[in-house]
Amino acid sequence: MSDRIPGLHHVTAIAGPPQRNVDFYVGLLGLRLVKKTVNFDDPGTYHLYYGDEAGRPGTILTFFPWAHAVPGKAGSGMTSETAFSIPADTLDAWKQRLAAAGHAFDAPTERFGERVLAFRDPDGLPLAFVAHLVAQGAVDGEAIRSFHSVTLRLAAPAQTARLLTDLFGYEAAGEEDGRLRFHAPGQAPGNIIDLVASEARGRPGAGTVHHIAFRAHDEAEQLAWREKVRSFGLFVTEVKDRNYFRSIYFREPGGVLFEIATDPPGFTADEPADALGTHLKLPPWLEPRRAQLEAQLPPLRIPEMAGR
Ligand code: ZN
């Protein structure tokens, strides 16, 4: 059993109309839709999961898309940027692909020695590509390989920093332009968290991150984390069955909603690897309501994956 968090499991954000969301993430960014299901706490809306070919932990970006979601704005106590690793030599090709699609992006900058291309999704969610020197994965070409990092905006980063180092086992990896970097030891995807001080309050809504999830290797390790988070003085939920993983949630001292999710059973729990994302999947307790939910959910056309 590990007493360190290896990195991110998934990031969950709020979006506007689902078709626009899938067109962007599959059609332009080339992620795979690895699961089409519903929000278990609000089953009249989709929960869409994007990731790499296999939907591995550390590559999963998920959305609750509401057609009439009110736009939000990242601020203090929220995740302000989600960054993907790309192979170091593909940044120019990504600029060309975004430009060809008429999609705006910022001039590339540099952070901690790596080139960063910042842009937003159609709902305004701040994203970035980081030309990662050690980007890993088995895919070729321009494909996104995994998360690189998330940036948290905090009124007082010191308490969150202490949680990352003293509880999760992250290591401080320096400061640059007011950005504090923390790095989970090892080479797991998405093992970097940046903290930026900000007093400005945000507003949850479309284009903002709802929560970020960290990895536990199995249920026993998750239960151990639950006790450790409680001992750290934070309120933590009971274990919730999310069908593809089990989850516990707590608000870290700066106000960001954290989750710890198990690696198993993963997205092949209810459909084969080559069919991931092709059918609406429901957890057993919602299966009796399938006809009603299918009538309620807007139809979704899955575009060809860009670059494949
Ligand atoms: Zn989650």
Tab-separated table of N, CA, C and O and ligand atoms in Angstrom, residues 10-12 47 62 211-213 242 245 247 249 259 261, ligand 1:
chain	number	residue	atom	x	y	z
A	10	HIS	N	-8.642	12.046	-12.511
A	10	HIS	CA	-9.438	12.748	-13.521
A	10	HIS	C	-9.700	14.185	-13.081
A	10	HIS	O	-9.462	14.544	-11.923
A	11	VAL	N	-10.181	14.981	-14.016
A	11	VAL	CA	-10.625	16.348	-13.768
A	11	VAL	C	-12.046	16.444	-14.297
A	11	VAL	O	-12.331	15.961	-15.402
A	12	THR	N	-12.958	17.018	-13.513
A	12	THR	CA	-14.358	17.132	-13.935
A	12	THR	C	-14.763	18.595	-13.989
A	12	THR	O	-14.548	19.346	-13.033
A	47	HIS	N	-23.035	12.638	-18.416
A	47	HIS	CA	-21.686	12.755	-17.893
A	47	HIS	C	-20.790	12.154	-18.969
A	47	HIS	O	-20.881	10.959	-19.249
A	62	THR	N	-13.576	14.919	-17.656
A	62	THR	CA	-15.010	14.613	-17.728
A	62	THR	C	-15.821	15.900	-17.621
A	62	THR	O	-15.372	16.896	-17.068
A	211	HIS	N	-14.295	19.675	-9.870
A	211	HIS	CA	-13.401	19.053	-8.889
A	211	HIS	C	-12.243	18.377	-9.607
A	211	HIS	O	-12.306	18.155	-10.819
A	212	ILE	N	-11.197	18.077	-8.862
A	212	ILE	CA	-10.099	17.276	-9.396
A	212	ILE	C	-9.964	16.030	-8.540
A	212	ILE	O	-10.197	16.062	-7.325
A	213	ALA	N	-9.626	14.913	-9.203
A	213	ALA	CA	-9.530	13.631	-8.506
A	213	ALA	C	-8.107	13.100	-8.566
A	213	ALA	O	-7.443	13.173	-9.603
A	242	ARG	N	-19.039	5.024	-8.150
A	242	ARG	CA	-19.168	5.742	-9.427
A	242	ARG	C	-19.125	4.787	-10.612
A	242	ARG	O	-18.889	5.197	-11.739
A	245	PHE	N	-15.157	3.624	-10.896
A	245	PHE	CA	-14.214	3.796	-9.787
A	245	PHE	C	-15.049	4.085	-8.546
A	245	PHE	O	-16.249	4.335	-8.638
A	247	SER	N	-15.222	6.562	-5.053
A	247	SER	CA	-14.777	7.933	-4.805
A	247	SER	C	-15.051	8.376	-3.384
A	247	SER	O	-16.076	8.022	-2.804
A	249	TYR	N	-14.752	12.326	-1.343
A	249	TYR	CA	-14.611	13.749	-1.665
A	249	TYR	C	-14.342	14.547	-0.386
A	249	TYR	O	-14.880	14.215	0.671
A	259	GLU	N	-11.140	14.905	-4.833
A	259	GLU	CA	-11.680	13.544	-4.789
A	259	GLU	C	-10.485	12.602	-4.788
A	259	GLU	O	-9.437	12.941	-5.353
A	261	ALA	N	-10.046	8.761	-6.129
A	261	ALA	CA	-10.767	7.740	-6.894
A	261	ALA	C	-9.869	6.524	-7.097
A	261	ALA	O	-8.658	6.655	-7.299
B	1	ZN	ZN	-14.829	12.945	-10.011
